[in-house]
Short mmCIF file of C-alpha atoms in Angstrom, two decimals:
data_model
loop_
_atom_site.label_atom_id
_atom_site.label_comp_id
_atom_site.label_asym_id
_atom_site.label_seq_id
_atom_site.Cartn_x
_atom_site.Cartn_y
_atom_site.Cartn_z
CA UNK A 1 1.25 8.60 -2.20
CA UNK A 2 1.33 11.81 -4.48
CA UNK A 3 0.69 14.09 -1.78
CA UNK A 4 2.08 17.56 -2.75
CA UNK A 5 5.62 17.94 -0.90
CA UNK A 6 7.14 21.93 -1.47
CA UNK A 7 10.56 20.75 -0.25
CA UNK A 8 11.24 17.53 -2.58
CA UNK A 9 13.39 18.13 -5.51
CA UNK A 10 11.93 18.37 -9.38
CA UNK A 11 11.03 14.84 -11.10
CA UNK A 12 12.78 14.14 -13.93
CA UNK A 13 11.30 15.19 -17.38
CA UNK A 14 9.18 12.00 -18.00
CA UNK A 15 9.55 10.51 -21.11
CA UNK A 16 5.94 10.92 -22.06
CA UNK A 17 2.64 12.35 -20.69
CA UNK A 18 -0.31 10.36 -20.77
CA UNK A 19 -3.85 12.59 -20.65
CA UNK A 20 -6.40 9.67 -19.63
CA UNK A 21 -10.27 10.17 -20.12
CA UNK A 22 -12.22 9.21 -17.07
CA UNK A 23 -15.95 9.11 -16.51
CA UNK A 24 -17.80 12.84 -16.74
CA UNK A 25 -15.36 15.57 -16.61
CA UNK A 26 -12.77 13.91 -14.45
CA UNK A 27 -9.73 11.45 -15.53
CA UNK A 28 -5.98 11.08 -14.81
CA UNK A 29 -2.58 11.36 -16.06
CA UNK A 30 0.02 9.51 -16.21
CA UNK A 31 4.19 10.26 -16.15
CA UNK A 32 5.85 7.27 -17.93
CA UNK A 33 9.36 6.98 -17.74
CA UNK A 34 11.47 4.24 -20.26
CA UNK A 35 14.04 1.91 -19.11
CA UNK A 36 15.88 2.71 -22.07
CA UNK A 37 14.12 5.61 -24.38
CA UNK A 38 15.77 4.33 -27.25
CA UNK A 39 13.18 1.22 -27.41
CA UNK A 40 10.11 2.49 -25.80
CA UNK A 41 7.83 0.53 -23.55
CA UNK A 42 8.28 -2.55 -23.38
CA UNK A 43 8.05 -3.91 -19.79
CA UNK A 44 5.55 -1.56 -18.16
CA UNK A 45 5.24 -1.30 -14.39
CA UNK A 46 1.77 0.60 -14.17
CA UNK A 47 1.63 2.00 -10.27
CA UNK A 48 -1.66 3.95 -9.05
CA UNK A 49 -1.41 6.48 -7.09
CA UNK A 50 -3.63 6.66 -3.67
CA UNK A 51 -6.51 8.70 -1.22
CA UNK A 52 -5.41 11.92 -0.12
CA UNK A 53 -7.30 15.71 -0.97
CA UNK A 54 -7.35 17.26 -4.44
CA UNK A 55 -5.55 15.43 -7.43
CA UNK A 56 -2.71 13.92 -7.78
CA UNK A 57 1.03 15.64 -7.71
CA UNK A 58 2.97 13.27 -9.88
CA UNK A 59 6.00 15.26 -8.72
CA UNK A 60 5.55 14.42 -5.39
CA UNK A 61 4.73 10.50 -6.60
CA UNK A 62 7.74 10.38 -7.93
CA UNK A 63 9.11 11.66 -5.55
CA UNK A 64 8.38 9.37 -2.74
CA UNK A 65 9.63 6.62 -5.13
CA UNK A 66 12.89 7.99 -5.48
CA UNK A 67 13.89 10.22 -2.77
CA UNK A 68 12.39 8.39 0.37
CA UNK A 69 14.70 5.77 1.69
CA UNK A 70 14.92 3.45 -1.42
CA UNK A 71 15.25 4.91 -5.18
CA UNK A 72 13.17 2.53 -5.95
CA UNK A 73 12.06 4.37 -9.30
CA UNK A 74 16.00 3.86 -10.83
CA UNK A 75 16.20 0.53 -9.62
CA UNK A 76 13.35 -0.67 -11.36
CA UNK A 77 14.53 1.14 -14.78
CA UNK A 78 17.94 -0.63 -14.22
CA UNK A 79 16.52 -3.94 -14.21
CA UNK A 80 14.90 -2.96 -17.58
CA UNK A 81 11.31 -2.36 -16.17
CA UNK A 82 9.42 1.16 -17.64
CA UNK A 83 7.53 3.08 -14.68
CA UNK A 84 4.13 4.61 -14.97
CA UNK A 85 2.87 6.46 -12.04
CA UNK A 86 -0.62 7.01 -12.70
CA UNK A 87 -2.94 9.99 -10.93
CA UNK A 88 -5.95 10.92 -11.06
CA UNK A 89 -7.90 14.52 -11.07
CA UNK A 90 -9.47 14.05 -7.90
CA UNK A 91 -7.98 11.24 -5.49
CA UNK A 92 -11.46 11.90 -3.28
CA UNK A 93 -13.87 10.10 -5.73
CA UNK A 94 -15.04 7.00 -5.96
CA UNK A 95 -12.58 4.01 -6.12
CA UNK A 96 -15.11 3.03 -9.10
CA UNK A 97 -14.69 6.23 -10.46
CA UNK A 98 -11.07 6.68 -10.65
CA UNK A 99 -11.19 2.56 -12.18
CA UNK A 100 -12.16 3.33 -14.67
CA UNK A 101 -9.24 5.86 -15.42
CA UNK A 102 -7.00 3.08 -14.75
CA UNK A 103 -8.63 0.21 -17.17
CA UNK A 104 -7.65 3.26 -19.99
CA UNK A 105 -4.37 3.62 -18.81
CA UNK A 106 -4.03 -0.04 -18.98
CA UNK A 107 -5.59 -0.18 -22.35
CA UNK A 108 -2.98 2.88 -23.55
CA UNK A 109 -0.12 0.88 -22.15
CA UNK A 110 -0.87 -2.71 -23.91
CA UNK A 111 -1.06 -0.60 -27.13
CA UNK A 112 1.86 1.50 -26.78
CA UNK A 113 3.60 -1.68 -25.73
CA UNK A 114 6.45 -2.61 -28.20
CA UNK A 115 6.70 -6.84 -28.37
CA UNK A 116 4.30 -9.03 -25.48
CA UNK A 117 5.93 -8.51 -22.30
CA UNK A 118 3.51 -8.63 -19.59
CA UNK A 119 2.34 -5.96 -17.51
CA UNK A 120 2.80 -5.50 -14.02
CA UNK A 121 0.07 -3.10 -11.95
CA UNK A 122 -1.03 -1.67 -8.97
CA UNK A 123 -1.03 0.63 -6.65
CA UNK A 124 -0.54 2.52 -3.07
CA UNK A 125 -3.14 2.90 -0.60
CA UNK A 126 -6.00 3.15 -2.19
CA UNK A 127 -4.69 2.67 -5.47
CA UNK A 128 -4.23 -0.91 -4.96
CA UNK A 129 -7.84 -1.03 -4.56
CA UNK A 130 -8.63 0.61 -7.68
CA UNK A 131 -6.25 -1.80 -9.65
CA UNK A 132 -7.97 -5.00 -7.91
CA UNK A 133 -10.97 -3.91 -8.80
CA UNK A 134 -10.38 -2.95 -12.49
CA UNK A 135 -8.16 -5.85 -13.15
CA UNK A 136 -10.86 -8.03 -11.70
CA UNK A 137 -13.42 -6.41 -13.73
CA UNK A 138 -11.11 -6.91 -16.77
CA UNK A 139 -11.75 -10.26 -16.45
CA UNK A 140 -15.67 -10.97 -15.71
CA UNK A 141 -16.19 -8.56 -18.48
CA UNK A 142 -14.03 -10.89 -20.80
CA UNK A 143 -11.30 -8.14 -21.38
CA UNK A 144 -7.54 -9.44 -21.82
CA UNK A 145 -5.52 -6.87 -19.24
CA UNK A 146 -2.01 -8.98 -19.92
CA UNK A 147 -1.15 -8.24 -16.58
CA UNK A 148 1.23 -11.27 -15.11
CA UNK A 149 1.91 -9.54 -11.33
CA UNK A 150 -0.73 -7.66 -9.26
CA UNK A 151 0.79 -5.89 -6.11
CA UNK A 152 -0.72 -4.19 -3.54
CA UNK A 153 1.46 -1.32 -1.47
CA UNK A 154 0.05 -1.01 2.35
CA UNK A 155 -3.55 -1.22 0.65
CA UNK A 156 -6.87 -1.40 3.26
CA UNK A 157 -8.24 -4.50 1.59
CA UNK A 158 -10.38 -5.15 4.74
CA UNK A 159 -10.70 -0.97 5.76
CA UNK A 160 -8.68 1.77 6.74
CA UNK A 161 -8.80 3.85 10.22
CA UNK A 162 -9.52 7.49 10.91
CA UNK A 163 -10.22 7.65 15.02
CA UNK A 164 -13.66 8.29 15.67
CA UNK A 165 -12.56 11.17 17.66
CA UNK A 166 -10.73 13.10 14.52
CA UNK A 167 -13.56 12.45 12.34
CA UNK A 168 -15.56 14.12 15.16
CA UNK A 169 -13.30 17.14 14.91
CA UNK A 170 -13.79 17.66 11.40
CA UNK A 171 -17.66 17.60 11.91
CA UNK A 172 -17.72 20.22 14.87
CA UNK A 173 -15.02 22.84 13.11
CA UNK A 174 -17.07 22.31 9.58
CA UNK A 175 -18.81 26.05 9.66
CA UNK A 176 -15.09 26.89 10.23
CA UNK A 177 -13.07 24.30 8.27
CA UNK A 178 -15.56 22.87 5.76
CA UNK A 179 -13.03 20.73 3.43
CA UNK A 180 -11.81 18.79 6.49
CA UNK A 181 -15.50 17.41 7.11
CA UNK A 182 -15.85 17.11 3.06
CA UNK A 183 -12.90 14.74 2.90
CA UNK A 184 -13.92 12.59 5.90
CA UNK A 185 -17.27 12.67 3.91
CA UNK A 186 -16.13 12.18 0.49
CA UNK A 187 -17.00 8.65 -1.70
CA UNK A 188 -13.45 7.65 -1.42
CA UNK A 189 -12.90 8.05 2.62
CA UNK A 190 -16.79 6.19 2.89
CA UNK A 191 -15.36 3.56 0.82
CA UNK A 192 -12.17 3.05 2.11
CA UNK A 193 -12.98 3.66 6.21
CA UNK A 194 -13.85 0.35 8.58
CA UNK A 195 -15.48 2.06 10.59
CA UNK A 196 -16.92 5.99 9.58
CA UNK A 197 -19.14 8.81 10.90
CA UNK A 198 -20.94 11.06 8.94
CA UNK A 199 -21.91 13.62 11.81
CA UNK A 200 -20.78 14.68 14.85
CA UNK A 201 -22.65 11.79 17.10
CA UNK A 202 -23.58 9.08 14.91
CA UNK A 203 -22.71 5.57 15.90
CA UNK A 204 -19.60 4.26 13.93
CA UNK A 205 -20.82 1.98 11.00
CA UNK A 206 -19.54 0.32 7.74
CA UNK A 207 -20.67 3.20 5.63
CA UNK A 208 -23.23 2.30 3.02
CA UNK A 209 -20.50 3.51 0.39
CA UNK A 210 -18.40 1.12 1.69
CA UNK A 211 -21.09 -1.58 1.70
CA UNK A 212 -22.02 -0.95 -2.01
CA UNK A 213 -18.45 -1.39 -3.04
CA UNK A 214 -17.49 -4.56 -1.26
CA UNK A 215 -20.61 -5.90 -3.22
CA UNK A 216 -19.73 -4.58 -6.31
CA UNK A 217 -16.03 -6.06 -5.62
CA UNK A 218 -17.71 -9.15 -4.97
CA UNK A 219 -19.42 -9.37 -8.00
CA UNK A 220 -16.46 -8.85 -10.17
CA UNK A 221 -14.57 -11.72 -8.73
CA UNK A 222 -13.83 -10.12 -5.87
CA UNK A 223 -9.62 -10.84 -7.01
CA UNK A 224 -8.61 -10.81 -10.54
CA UNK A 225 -7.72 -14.37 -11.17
CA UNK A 226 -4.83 -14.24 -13.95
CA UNK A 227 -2.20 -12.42 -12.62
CA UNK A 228 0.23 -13.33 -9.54
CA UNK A 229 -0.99 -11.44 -6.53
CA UNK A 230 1.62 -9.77 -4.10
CA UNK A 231 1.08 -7.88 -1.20
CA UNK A 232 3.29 -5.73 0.75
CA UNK A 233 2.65 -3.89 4.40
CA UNK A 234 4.76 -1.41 5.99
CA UNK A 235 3.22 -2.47 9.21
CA UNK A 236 5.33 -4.90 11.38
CA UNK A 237 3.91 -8.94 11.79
CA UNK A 238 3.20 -8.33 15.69
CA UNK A 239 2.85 -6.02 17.84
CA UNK A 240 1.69 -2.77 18.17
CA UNK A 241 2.09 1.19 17.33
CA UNK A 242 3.08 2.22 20.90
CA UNK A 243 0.13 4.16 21.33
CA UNK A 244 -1.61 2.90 24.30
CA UNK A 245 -5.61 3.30 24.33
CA UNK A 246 -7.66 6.14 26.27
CA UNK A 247 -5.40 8.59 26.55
CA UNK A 248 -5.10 11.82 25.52
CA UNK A 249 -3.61 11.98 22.09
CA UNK A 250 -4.67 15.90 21.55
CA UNK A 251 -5.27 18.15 24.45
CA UNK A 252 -5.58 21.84 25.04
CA UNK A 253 -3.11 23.92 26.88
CA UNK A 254 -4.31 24.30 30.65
CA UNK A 255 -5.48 27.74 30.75
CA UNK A 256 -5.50 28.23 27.15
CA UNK A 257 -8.74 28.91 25.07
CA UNK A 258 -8.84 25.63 24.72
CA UNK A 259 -8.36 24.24 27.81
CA UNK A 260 -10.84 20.89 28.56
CA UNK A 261 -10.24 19.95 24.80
CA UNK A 262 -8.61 16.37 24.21
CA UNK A 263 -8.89 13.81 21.24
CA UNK A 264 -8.52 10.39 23.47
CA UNK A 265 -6.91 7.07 21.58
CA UNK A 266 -9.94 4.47 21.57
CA UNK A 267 -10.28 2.42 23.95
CA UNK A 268 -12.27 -0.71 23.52
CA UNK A 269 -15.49 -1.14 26.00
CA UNK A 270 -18.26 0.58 25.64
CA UNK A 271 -19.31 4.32 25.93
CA UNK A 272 -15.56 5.67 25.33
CA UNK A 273 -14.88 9.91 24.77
CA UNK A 274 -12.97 9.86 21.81
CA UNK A 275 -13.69 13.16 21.48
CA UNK A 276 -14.24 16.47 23.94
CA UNK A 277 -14.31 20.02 22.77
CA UNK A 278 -14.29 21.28 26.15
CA UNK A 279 -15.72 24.81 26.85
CA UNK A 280 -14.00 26.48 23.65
CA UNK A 281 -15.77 23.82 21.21
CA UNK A 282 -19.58 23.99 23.05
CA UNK A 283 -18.40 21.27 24.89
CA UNK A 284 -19.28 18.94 22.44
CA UNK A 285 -18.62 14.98 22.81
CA UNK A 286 -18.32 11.93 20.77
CA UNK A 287 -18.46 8.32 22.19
CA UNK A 288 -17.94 4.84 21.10
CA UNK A 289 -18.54 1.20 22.04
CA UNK A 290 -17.39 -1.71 20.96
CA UNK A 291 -14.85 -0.53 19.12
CA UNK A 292 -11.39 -2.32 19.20
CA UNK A 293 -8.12 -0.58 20.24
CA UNK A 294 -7.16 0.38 16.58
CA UNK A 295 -4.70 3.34 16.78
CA UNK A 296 -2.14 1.47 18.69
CA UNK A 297 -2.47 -2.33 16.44
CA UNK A 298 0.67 -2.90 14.34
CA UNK A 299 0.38 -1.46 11.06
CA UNK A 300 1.43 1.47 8.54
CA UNK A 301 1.38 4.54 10.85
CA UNK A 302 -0.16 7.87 9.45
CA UNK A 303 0.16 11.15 11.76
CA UNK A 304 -4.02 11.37 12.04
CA UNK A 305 -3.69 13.03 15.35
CA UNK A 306 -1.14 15.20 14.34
CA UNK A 307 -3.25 16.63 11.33
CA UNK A 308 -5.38 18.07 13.86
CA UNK A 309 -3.03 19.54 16.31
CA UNK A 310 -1.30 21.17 13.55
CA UNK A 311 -5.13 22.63 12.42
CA UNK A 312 -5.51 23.66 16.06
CA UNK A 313 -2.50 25.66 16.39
CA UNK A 314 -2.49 27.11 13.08
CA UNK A 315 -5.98 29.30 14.19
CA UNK A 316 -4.61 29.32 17.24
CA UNK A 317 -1.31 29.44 18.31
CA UNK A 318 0.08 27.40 21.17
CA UNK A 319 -3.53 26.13 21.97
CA UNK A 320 -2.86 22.56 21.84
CA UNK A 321 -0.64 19.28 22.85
CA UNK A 322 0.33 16.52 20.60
CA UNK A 323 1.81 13.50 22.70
CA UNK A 324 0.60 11.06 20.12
CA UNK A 325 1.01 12.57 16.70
CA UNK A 326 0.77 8.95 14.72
CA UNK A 327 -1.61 6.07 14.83
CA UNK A 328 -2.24 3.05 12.78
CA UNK A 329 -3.54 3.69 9.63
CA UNK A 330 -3.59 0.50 7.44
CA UNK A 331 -3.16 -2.73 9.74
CA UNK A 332 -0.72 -5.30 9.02
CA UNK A 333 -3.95 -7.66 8.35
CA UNK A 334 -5.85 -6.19 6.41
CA UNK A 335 -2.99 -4.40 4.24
CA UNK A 336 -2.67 -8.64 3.44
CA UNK A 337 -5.76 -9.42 2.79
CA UNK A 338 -5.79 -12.01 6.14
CA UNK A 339 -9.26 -14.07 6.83
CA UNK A 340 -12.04 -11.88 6.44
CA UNK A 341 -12.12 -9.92 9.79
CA UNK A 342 -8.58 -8.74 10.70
CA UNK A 343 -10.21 -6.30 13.13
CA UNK A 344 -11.51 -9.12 15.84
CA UNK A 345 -7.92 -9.59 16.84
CA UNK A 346 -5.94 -6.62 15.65
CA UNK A 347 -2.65 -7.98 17.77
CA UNK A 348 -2.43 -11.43 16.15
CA UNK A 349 0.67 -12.16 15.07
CA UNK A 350 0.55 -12.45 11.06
CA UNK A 351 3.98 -14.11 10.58
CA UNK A 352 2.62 -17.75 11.66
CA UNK A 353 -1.01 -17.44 10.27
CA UNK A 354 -2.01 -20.77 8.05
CA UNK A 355 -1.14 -19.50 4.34
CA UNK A 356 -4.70 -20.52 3.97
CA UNK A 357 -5.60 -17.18 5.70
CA UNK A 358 -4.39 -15.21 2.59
CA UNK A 359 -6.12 -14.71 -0.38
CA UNK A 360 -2.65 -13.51 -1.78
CA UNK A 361 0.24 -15.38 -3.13
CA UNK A 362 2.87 -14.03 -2.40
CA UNK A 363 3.10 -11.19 0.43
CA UNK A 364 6.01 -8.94 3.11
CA UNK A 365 5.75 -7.20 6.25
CA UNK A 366 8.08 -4.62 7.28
CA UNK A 367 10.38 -5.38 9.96
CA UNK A 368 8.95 -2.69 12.01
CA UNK A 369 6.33 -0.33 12.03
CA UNK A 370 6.69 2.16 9.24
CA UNK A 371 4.74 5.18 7.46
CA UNK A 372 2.21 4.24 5.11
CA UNK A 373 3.06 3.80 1.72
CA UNK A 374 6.94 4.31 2.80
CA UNK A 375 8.93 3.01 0.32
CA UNK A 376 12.17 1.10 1.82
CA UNK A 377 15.03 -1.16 0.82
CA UNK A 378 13.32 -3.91 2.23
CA UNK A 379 9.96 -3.62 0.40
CA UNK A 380 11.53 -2.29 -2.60
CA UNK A 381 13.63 -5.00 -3.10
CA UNK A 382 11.20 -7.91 -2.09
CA UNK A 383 9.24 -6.50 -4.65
CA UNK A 384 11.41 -6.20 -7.30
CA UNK A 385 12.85 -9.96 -7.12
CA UNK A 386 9.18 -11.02 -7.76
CA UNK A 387 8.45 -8.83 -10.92
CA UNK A 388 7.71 -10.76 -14.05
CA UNK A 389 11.45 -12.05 -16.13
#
């Protein structure tokens, strides 16, 4: 969410502007908009925006609210709710980082509150984990958040996945492209990432980032405890993407300067190309084993191979293929929290899992495959029916 979109219409003036210290130089702000502006806030719906480069364009948060295939962002003023979409100064740091810019904006909203309505937060993406873990912390550090509803919107609760064979890319163009290796780099992608590569040819590991935080999550609680916790996935309940494993997802135009160049779905086995540069990138390689066949499980789809196909063609024009622009970005399972390893059977059919497997209470799948952090009818509304009276 909040990525910056030229061709989406204005926001609407929001009723007030929140500046929000973070830690060192970097914070947040925050548009808040009142269902009625004659009484305030009163029934705050605090929403945290998500990973993506640079900081956040509350223009373009809003706009994915409102303009995408549900206004979701009128319908929940109607029903008497007040919005704040909360962003951050740089959506790359650390999920720790950016929490504590949202335990300030929670802070600002229970004082700016008029009456003792309960809060609802969370958060897109990644911003759902950065409300877990600050209303979590909230509460093993004794602090009252008044938060009734946590929800969760296509969040990686058990990891995230960028192919192997992209974040190879990044690391062989970096003399050329260096912010495309920073972001796959950066504490947030470490953190968020199942599976990550720091260099072109390292084995694919749980980052220590990642590590660190799941222990500090842990330590917190690991869930806040208070509130009612709802999850929602834009990934179907079974399934898959349609994007079948080991082929060729990115290739170069035969003849072309980049011509033996390919970006290959993964495969599951062991020493897999994910990644060959072919004669025009050194012919450089990247392998894998053991991973499973992640791009095509059923889950919120993100166009990761089309990111680099449009980078390819941009500094050179007409150099490369695309016949698999989209892969799976957040899976169904871990978008819900399921068991503690969704990635040992990334097919399994979520809708008849044992409620036991969720640490959620309440939680939706999409009907079908869908973009991450899409907002729909069908999530909107799910979502709104469950919102504290």
């Amino acid at each position: 969410m909040g990525r910056v979109k030229k061709d989406v219409p204005a926001a609407p003036k929001p009723d007030a502007v929140w500046e929000i210290p973070g830690a060192n130089r970097l914070g947040g702000n925050a548009y808040v908009y009142y269902a009625n502006p004659k009484f305030g806030l009163t029934r705050p719906v605090i929403l945290s925006d998500g990973f993506h480069q640079g900081p956040t364009d509350l223009n373009g948060f809003w706009n994915e609210l409102e303009n995408g295939q549900y206004a979701f962002a009128t319908e929940l003023r109607r029903r008497g709710y007040d919005l704040v979409i909360l962003g951050y100064d740089d959506c790359t740091a650390s999920i720790l980082h950016n929490a504590a810019v949202a335990h300030r904006c929670i802070e600002r909203a229970i004082a700016e509150r008029l009456g003792s309505a309960p809060l609802t937060v969370g958060g897109f993406s990644m911003g759902g984990l950065i409300t877990r873990y600050t209303l979590a912390r909230m509460e093993n550090d004794g602090m009252d958040h008044q938060t009734a509803v946590y929800v969760s919107y296509d969040s990686p609760h058990h990891g995230a996945w960028m192919p192997i064979g992209l974040q190879a890319l990044a690391h062989a163009l970096r003399e050329l492209a260096p912010p495309l290796s920073a972001q796959v780099n950066s504490p947030a992608s470490r953190q968020l990432l199942w599976r990550h590569i720091a260099e072109l040819g390292d084995t694919p590991r749980e980052d220590p980032e990642r590590t660190k935080f799941l222990e500090e999550l842990k330590r917190v609680g690991d869930w806040p405890r208070r509130p009612r916790l709802l999850a929602l996935a834009n990934g179907a309940g079974k399934g898959n993407s349609g994007v079948p494993a080991g082929k060729e997802a990115v290739h170069g135009v035969a003849g072309g300067i980049l011509d033996g160049f390919a970006l290959f779905s993964q495969a599951a086995g062991d020493n897999k190309v994910v990644f060959r540069g072919g004669p025009g990138l050194d012919n450089l390689e990247q392998r894998t084993s053991g991973l499973p066949e992640a791009d095509g499980a059923h889950g919120g789809t993100l166009e990761s191979f089309e990111l680099a196909f449009k980078a390819l063609n941009a500094a050179i024009p007409g150099a490369v293929k695309c016949p698999y622009p989209s892969t799976s970005f957040v899976p169904t399972g871990s978008a819900l929290a399921v068991g503690t390893d969704p990635w040992t059977d990334l097919s399994a059919d979520i809708t008849i899992l044992d409620p036991d497997k969720f640490a959620l209470d309440d939680w939706m799948c999409a009907s079908q495959n869908e973009r991450h952090t899409l907002m729909t009818e069908e999530l909107g509304t799910w979502l709104l029916e469950r919102l504290p009276r």
